[in-house]
XYZ file of C-alpha atoms in Angstrom:
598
model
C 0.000 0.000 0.000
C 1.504 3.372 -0.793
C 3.035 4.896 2.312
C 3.570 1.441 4.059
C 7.315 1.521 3.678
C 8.370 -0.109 7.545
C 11.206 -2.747 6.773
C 10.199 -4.620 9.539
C 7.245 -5.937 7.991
C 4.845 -4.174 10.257
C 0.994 -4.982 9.565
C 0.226 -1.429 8.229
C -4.028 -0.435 8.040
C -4.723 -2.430 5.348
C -3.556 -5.390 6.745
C -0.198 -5.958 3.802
C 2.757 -6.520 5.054
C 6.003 -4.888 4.109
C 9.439 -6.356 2.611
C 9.917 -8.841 5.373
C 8.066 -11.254 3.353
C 5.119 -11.960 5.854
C 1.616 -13.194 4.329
C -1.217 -10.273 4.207
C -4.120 -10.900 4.658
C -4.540 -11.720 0.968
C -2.669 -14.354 1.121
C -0.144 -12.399 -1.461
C 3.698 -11.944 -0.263
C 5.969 -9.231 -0.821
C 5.978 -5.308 0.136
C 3.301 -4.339 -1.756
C 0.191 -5.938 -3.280
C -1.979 -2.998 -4.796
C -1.559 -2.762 -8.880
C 0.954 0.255 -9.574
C 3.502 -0.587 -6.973
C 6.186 -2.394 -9.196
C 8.653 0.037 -9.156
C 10.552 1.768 -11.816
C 10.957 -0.744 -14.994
C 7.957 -2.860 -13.485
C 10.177 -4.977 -11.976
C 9.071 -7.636 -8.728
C 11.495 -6.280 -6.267
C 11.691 -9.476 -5.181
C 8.622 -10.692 -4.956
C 8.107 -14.693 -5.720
C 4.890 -15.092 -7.633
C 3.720 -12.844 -10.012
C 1.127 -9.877 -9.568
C -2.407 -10.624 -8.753
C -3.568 -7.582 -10.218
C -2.885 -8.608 -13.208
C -2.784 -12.397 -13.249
C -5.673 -14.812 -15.191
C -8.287 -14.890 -13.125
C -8.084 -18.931 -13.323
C -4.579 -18.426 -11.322
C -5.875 -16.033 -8.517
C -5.750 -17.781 -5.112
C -9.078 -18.196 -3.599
C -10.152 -15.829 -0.545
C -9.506 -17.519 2.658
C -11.981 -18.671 5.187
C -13.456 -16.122 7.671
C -11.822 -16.315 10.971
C -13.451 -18.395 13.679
C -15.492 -16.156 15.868
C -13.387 -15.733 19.617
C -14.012 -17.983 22.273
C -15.967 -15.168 24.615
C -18.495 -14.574 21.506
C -18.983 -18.261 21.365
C -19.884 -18.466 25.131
C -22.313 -15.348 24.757
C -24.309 -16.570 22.140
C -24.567 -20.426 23.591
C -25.779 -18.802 27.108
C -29.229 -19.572 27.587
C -31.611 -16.102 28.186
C -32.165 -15.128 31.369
C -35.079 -16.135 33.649
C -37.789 -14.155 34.333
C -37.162 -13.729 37.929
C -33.334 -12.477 36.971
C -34.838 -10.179 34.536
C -36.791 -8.504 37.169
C -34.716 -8.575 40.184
C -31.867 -5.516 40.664
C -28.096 -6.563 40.107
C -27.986 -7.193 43.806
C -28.563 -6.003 47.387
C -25.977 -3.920 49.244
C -23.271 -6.170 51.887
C -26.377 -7.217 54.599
C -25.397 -5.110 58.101
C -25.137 -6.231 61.318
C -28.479 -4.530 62.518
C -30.279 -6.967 59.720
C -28.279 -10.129 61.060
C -28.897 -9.400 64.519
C -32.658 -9.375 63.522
C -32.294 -12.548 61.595
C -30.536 -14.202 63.893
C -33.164 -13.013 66.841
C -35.590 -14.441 64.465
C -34.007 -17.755 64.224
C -33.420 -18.148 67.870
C -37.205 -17.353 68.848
C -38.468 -19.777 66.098
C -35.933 -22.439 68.320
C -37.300 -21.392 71.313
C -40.649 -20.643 70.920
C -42.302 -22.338 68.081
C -42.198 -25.816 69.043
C -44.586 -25.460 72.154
C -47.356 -24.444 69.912
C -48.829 -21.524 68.159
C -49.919 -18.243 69.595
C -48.409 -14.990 70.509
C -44.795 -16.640 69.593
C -45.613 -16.476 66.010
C -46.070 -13.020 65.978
C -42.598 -12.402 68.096
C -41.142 -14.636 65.291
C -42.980 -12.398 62.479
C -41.611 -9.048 64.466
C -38.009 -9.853 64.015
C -38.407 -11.395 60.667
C -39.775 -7.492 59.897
C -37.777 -5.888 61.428
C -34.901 -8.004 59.560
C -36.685 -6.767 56.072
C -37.240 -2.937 57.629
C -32.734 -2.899 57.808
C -32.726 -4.288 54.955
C -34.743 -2.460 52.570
C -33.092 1.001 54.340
C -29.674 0.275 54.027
C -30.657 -0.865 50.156
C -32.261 3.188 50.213
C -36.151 1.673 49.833
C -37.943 4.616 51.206
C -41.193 3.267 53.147
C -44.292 4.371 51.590
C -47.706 4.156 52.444
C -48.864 0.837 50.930
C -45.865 -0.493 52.464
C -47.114 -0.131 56.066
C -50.627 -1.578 54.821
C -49.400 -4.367 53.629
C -46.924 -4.954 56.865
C -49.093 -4.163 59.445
C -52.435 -6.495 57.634
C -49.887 -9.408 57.810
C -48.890 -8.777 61.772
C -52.927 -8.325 62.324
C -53.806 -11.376 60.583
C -50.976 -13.316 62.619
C -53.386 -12.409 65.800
C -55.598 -14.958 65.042
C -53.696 -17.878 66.212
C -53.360 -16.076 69.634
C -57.101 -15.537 69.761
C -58.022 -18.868 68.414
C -57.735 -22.193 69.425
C -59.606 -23.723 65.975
C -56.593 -24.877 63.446
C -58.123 -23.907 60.277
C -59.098 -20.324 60.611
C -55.529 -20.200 61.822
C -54.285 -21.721 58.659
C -56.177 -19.348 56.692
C -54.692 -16.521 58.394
C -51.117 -18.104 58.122
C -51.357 -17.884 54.379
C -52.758 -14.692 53.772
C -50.183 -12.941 56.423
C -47.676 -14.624 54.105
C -48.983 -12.880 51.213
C -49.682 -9.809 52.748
C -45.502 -9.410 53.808
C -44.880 -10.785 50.002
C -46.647 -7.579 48.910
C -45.116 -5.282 51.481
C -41.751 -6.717 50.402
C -41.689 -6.333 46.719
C -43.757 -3.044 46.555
C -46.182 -4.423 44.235
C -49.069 -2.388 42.609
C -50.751 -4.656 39.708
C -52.063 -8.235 39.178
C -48.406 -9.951 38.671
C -47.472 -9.111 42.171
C -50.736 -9.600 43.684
C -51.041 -13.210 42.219
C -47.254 -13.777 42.255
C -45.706 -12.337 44.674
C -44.894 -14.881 47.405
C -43.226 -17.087 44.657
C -40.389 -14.263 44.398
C -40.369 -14.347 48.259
C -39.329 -18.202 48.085
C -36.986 -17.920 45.504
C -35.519 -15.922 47.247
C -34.504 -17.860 50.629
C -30.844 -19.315 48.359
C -30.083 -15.628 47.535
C -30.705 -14.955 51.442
C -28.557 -17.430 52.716
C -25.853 -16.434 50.491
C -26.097 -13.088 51.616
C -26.070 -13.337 54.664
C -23.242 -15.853 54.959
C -20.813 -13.418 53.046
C -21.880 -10.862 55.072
C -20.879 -13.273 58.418
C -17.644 -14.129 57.038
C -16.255 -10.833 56.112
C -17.152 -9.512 59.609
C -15.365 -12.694 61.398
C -12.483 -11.742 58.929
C -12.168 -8.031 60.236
C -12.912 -8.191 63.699
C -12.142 -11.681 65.215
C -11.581 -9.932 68.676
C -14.626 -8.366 68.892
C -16.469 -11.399 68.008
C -14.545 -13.304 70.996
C -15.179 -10.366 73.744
C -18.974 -11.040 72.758
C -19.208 -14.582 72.489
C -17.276 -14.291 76.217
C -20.125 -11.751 77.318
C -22.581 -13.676 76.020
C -21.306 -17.154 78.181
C -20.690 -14.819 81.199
C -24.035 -13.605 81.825
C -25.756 -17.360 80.799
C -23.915 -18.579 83.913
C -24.439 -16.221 85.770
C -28.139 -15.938 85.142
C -28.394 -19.767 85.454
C -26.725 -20.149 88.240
C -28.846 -17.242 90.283
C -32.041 -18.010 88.715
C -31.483 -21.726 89.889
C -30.896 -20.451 93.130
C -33.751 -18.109 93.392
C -36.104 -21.072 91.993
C -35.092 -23.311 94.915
C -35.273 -20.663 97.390
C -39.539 -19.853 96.721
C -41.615 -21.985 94.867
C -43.620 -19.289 93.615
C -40.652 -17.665 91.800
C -40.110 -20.742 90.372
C -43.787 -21.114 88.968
C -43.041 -17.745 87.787
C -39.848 -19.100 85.621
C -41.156 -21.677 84.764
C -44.326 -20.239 83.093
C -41.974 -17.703 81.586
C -39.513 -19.846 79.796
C -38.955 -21.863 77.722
C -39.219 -25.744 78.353
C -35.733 -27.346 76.691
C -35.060 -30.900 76.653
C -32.610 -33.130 74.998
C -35.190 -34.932 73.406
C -36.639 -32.414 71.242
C -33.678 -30.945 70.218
C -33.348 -31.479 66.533
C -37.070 -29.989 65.768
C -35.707 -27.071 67.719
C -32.833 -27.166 65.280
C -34.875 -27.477 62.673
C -37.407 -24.620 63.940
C -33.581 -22.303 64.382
C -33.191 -22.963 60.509
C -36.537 -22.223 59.035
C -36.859 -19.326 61.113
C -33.007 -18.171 59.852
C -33.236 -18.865 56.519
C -37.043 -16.954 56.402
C -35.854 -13.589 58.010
C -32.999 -13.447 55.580
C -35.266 -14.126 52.335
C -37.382 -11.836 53.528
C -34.749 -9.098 54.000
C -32.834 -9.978 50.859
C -36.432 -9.436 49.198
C -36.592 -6.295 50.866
C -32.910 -5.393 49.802
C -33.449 -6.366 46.260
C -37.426 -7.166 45.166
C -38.846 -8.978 42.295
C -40.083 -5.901 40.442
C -43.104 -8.066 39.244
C -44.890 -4.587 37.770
C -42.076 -5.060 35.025
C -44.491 -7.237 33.734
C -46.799 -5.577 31.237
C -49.835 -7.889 30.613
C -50.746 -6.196 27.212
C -54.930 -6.437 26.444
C -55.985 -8.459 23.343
C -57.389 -7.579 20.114
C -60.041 -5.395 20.246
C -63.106 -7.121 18.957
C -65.765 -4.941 17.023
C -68.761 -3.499 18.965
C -70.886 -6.443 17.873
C -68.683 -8.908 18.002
C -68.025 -8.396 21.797
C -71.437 -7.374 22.908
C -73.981 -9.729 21.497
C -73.031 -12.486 23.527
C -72.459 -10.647 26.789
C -76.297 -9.299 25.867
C -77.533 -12.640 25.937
C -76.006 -13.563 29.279
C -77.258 -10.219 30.704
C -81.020 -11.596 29.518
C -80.108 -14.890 30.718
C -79.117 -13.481 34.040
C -82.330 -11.386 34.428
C -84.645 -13.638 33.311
C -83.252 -16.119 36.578
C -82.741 -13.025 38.721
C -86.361 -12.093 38.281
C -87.550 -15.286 39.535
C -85.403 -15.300 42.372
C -87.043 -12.458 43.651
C -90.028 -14.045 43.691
C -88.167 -16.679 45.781
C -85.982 -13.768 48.183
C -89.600 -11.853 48.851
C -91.146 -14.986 50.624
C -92.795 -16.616 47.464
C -91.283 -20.203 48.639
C -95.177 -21.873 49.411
C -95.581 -21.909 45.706
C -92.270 -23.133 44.423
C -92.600 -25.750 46.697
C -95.597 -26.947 45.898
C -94.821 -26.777 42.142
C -91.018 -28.934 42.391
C -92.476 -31.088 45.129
C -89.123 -30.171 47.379
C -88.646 -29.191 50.879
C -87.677 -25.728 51.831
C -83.613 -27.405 52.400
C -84.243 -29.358 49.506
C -84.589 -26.483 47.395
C -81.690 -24.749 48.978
C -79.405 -27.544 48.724
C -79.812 -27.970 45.604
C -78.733 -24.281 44.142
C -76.053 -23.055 46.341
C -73.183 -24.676 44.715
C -74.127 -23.980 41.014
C -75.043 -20.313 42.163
C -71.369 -20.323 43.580
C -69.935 -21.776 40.610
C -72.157 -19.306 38.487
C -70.341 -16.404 40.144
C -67.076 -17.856 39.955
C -67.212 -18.214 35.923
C -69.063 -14.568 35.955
C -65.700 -13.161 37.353
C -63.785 -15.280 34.544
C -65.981 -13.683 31.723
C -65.763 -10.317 33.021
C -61.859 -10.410 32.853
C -61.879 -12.211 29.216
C -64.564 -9.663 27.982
C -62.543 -6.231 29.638
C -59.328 -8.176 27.836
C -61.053 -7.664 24.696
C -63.122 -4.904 24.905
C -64.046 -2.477 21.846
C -61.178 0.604 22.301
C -62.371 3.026 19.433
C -63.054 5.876 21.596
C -66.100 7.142 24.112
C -68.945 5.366 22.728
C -66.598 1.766 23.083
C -65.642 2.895 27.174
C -69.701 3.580 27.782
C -70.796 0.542 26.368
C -68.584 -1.704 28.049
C -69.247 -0.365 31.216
C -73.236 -0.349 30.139
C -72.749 -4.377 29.062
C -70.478 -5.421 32.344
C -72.504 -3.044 34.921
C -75.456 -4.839 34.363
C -73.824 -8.213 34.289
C -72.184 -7.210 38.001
C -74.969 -6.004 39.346
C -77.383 -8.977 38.473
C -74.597 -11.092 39.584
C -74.959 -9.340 43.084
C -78.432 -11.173 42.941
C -77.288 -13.955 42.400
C -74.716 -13.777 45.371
C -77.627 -12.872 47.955
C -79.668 -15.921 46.287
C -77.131 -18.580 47.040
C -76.784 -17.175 50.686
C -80.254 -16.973 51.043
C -80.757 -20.673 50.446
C -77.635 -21.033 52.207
C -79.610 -19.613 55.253
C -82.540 -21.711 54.684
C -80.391 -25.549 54.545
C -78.608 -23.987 58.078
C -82.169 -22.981 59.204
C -83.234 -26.790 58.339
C -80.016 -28.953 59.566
C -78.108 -26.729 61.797
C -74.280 -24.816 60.714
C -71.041 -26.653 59.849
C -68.074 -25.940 59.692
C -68.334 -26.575 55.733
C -71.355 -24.280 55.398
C -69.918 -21.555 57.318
C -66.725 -21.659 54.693
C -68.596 -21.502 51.894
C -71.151 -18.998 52.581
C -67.874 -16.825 53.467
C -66.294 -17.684 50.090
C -69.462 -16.181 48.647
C -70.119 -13.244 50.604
C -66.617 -12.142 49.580
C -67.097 -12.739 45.665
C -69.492 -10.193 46.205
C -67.438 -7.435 47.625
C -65.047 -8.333 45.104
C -68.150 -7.778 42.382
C -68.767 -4.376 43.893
C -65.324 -2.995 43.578
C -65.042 -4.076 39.999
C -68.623 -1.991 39.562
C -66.643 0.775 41.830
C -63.602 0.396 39.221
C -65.716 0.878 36.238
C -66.416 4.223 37.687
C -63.263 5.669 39.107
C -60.543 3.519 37.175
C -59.119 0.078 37.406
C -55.485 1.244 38.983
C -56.145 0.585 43.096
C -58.059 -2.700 41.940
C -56.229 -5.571 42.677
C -54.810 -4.138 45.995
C -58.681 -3.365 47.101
C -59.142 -7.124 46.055
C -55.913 -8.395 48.031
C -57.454 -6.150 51.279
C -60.706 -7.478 50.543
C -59.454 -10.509 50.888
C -57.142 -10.314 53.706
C -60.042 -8.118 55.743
C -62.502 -11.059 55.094
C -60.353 -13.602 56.397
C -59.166 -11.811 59.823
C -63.080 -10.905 60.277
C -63.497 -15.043 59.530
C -61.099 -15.576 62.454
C -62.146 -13.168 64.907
C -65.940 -14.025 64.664
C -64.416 -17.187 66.074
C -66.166 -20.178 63.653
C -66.110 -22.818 66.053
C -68.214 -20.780 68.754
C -70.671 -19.845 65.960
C -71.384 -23.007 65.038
C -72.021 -24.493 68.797
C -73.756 -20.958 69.359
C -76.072 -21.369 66.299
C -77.098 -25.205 66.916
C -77.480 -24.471 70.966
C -80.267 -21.810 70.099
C -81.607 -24.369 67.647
C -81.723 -26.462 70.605
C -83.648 -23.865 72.847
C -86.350 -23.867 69.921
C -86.867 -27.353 70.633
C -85.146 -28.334 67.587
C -82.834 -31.658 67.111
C -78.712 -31.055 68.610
C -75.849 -33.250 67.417
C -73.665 -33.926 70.065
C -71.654 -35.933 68.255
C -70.578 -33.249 65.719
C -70.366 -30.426 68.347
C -67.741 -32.655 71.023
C -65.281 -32.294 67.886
C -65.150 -28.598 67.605
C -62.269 -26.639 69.184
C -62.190 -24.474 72.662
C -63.908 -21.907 70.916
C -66.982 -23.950 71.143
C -67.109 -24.011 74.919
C -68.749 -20.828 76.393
C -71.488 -21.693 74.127
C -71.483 -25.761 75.178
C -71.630 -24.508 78.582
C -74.893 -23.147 78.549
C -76.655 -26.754 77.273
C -78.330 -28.316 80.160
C -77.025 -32.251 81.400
C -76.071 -34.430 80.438
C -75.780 -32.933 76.978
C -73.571 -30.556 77.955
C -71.043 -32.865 79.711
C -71.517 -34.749 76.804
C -70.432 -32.193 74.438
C -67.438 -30.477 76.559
C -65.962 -34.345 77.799
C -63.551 -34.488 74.980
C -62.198 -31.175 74.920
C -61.916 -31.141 78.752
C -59.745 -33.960 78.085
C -57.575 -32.997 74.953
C -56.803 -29.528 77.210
C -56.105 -31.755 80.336
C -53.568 -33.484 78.446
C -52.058 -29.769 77.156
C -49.260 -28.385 78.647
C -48.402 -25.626 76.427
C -46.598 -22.393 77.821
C -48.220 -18.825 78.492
C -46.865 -17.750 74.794
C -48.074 -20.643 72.854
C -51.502 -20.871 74.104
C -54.867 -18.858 72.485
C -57.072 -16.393 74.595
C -60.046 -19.048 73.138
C -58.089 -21.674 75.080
C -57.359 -19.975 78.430
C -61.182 -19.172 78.288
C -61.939 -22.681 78.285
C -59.804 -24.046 80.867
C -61.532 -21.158 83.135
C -64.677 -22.160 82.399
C -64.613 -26.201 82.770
C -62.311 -25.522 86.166
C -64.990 -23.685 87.815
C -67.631 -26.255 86.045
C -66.237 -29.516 85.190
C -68.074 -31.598 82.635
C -68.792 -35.091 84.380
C -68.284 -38.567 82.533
C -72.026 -40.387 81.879
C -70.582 -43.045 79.576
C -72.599 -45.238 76.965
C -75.448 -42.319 77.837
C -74.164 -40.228 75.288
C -73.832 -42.635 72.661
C -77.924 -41.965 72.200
C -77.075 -38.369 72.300
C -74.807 -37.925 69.767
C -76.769 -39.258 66.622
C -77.171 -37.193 63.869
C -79.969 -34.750 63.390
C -81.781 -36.953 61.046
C -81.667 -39.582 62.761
C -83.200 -38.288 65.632
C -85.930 -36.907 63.552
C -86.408 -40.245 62.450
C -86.790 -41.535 65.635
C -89.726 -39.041 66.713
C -91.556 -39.473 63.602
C -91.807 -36.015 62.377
C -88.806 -36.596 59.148
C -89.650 -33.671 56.445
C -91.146 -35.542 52.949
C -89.647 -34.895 49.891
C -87.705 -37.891 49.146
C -84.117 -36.390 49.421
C -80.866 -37.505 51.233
C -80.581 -37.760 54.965
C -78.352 -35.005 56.016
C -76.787 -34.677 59.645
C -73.988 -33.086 60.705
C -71.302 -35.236 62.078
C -72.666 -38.460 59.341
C -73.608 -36.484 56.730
C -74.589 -38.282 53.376
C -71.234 -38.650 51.138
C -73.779 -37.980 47.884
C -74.660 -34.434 49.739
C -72.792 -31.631 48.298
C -72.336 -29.648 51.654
């Protein structure tokens, strides 16, 4: 190339090489390669082959092969994508500090300590430092806390009351998960379906991440200050001793100190040991997902849930039309029904008054189950032309909302009428929850049609998790035995045999039942709380109630005398003669027909 004149043989721009002799790049040798640089006389200068400028073409060389790509573009392109949860999760939290491992570590110890007695108020000491774990976390990572935050945070510690106010398992349960969701959502920030629906997934995956975290963050803190970390560990073994050794003393000096400790803490034996270690890990391992979730959340509103194709105005509303007329045409003879019309209904189907109920409530609650379904498909593919499209969707799905509120007070009502009939359950009392809360959930997506969808799915998470801490606190167990004891007091038929399985709850209501039914009913939890002897933190308000009650009024053993007692309903209607007609299934409550639906 003209101007490339280095002896050496230096690679010049081009890529030739100079009078050295090395190959270029086009596989030609010699200084020069470009046509015009003979020299004077057109002479080679040395070269060995002659020029390819102006060679046949059948003697040109052919081009070489491309270069194989480098190794590090090779191992970009054979890397899989990235996950979803790695698309939508920050690079990484900040080093964890020692206020946040403190907490976690607090958390840990408690779940050791306290969870394995029981649940009650230790739970929520356990939930406390698990919080207060995230709350470092999320500050040192600069998360400023905002208002839905401390919604979110302090549902989840509300609905974690329950099992301290409850003695009944499931109610407990329920609250257990929601809570859990509820500190998913105060965790990740969350504002639209994705993280309503998803959130608590990212707060699992995240419990690897935590533990990784927080063991780098241990290390490089034994690495830097090993003398600190023996003064404390000596501090720490100093002041067990000492308060061991006085507390011992103190114990054996006045037995009513030592009721005092030993009502206090905790009860530690060899035998239980690895649940306790296994309790320390779970408890561990939770705080720090939670605060690496805090320090770094699944930002699940990066996911943009795009509507389908708009339909035309036809297309979309002719059929929702039709189920609108479907809809009225049943909700117009249900009021018949709701405004006392029953006699005639009755005497048209030939079916009893629970009959008739039975039979409806659990397509009505399937019917507004699959209403929700169609009202999301439909707003996913809504007309979006302009002002006439946004009024007649809201026209078309108003109306199918609002009949479907009918609908909802229907299946309650007959819901009402088959308790009426056969007494509550713990069953019923579930259900007809379920479907007193798909209403409220149909009235705030009539209240979002107005005002805008953008708070709805948080007012359906709180809808949800303010239905199911009202569930616990109405206390389901001591509704039912309430409701069937004032059945009983309207000379109505009582299963005992149903009722003696309920929880504590159940017994200020039991108590009132005159003998032997109510010994009969109360002998079986007097004995299941006889054999209890769980600590001050891991027993419910419901069963320190109880135990007051049957120790100033014990319930008294009367043998094979409540075997005749505790027959079903039915059965006892049977027995008397008076057995409504109709020709359906017997239906008690503790032997209740397997072909019954509820």
């Amino acid at each position: 190339m003209p101007g490339n004149d280095d002896p050496s043989g230096a690679t010049g721009p081009s890529g030739t090489t100079g009078a050295s002799g090395a190959t270029g790049p086009s596989g030609a040798t010699g200084a020069s390669v470009e046509a015009g640089s003979d020299g004077p006389g057109g002479a080679h200068d040395g070269r060995t082959g002659p020029d390819v400028s102006t060679a046949p073409a059948h003697r040109k060389a052919p081009p070489p092969p491309a270069p194989p790509p480098p190794a590090a573009s090779r191992q970009r392109r054979a890397q899989p994508p990235p996950g979803l949860l790695t698309r939508l999760r920050p690079p990484g939290p900040p080093p964890i500090t020692a206020a946040t491992l403190c907490s976690a570590l607090a958390a840990g110890l408690l779940s050791a300590l306290l969870l394995g007695d029981g649940l009650g108020l230790n739970l929520l000491f356990v939930a406390v430092a698990a919080a207060l774990a995230a709350y470092f976390a999320a500050r040192a990572a600069g998360r400023r806390l905002r208002p839905w935050t401390v919604v979110w945070a302090v549902g989840g510690l509300a609905l974690l009351a329950v099992p301290a106010l409850r003695d009944a398992g499931w109610p407990s349960f329920l609250a257990l998960v929601s809570a859990l969701a509820l500190g998913s959502l105060a965790l990740h920030g969350s504002r639209g379906w994705p993280g309503v629906l998803f959130g608590s997934w990212g707060l699992c995956a995240s419990v690897s991440r935590g533990v990784r975290w927080g063991w780098r963050g241990v290390r490089d803190r034994a690495d830097d200050s090993r003398g600190r970390v023996r003064t404390a560990a000596r501090t720490t073994g100093v002041a067990v001793v000492l308060l061991v050794v006085f507390g011992a003393l103190f114990a054996s000096a006045d037995p009513a100190f030592a009721d005092l400790l030993s009502g206090l803490t905790p009860d530690l034996s060899i035998g239980d040991s690895p649940w306790r270690a296994v309790l320390f890990v779970l408890g561990l391992f939770g705080a720090l997902a939670a605060a690496h979730t805090a320090a770094a959340p699944v930002r699940w509103d990066g996911i943009t849930v795009r509507p389908g194709p708009a339909r035309k105005r036809a297309e979309w509303a002719v059929p929702l039309i039709v189920l609108d007329l479907l809809f009225a045409l049943f909700v117009g003879f249900q009021l018949v029904v709701l405004l006392g019309g029953y006699d005639k209904v009755l005497e048209e189907t030939g079916l009893t008054r629970s009959a008739y109920a039975r039979q409806g409530f659990w397509q009505l609650l399937w019917a507004t189950v699959l209403t929700l379904v169609v009202i999301a498909l439909a707003r996913r593919w809504a007309p979006r032309g302009g002002r006439h499209d946004r009024t007649l969707v809201r026209s078309v799905l108003g109306v199918l909302c609002v009949l479907t509120l009918v609908v909802v007070a229907s299946a309650l009502r007959r819901m009402d009428l088959y308790v009426a009939a056969f007494g509550l359950t713990r069953l019923r009392i579930s259900v007809a929850a379920v479907e007193l809360w798909l209403g409220v959930v149909l009235v705030l997506i009539l209240v979002a049609g107005v005002f805008g969808a953008r708070l709805l799915p948080r007012a359906v998470a709180v809808s949800a998790a303010a239905c199911v801490f009202a569930f616990g606190l109405v206390s389901p167990d001591g509704l039912i035995a309430e409701q069937n004891v004032h059945r009983y007091q309207e000379r109505k038929a009582i299963d005992i045999d149903y009722l003696r399985e309920l929880s504590a709850d159940a017994v200020p209501a039991l108590d009132t039942l005159p003998e032997p039914l109510r010994s009969c009913a109360l002998e079986r939890i007097q004995r299941n709380l006889a054999t209890s002897d769980a600590p001050w933190y891991a027993t419910s308000w419901g069963e320190a109630r109880a135990r007051d009650i049957l120790a100033a009024n014990p319930a008294e053993p009367h043998g094979t005398e409540c075997y005749s007692l505790g027959r079903s309903v039915d059965e006892q209607a049977d027995d008397r003669g008076i057995h409504e007609e109709g020709g359906y299934p017997r239906e008690g409550h503790g032997s209740e027909d397997p072909s019954a639906p509820y």
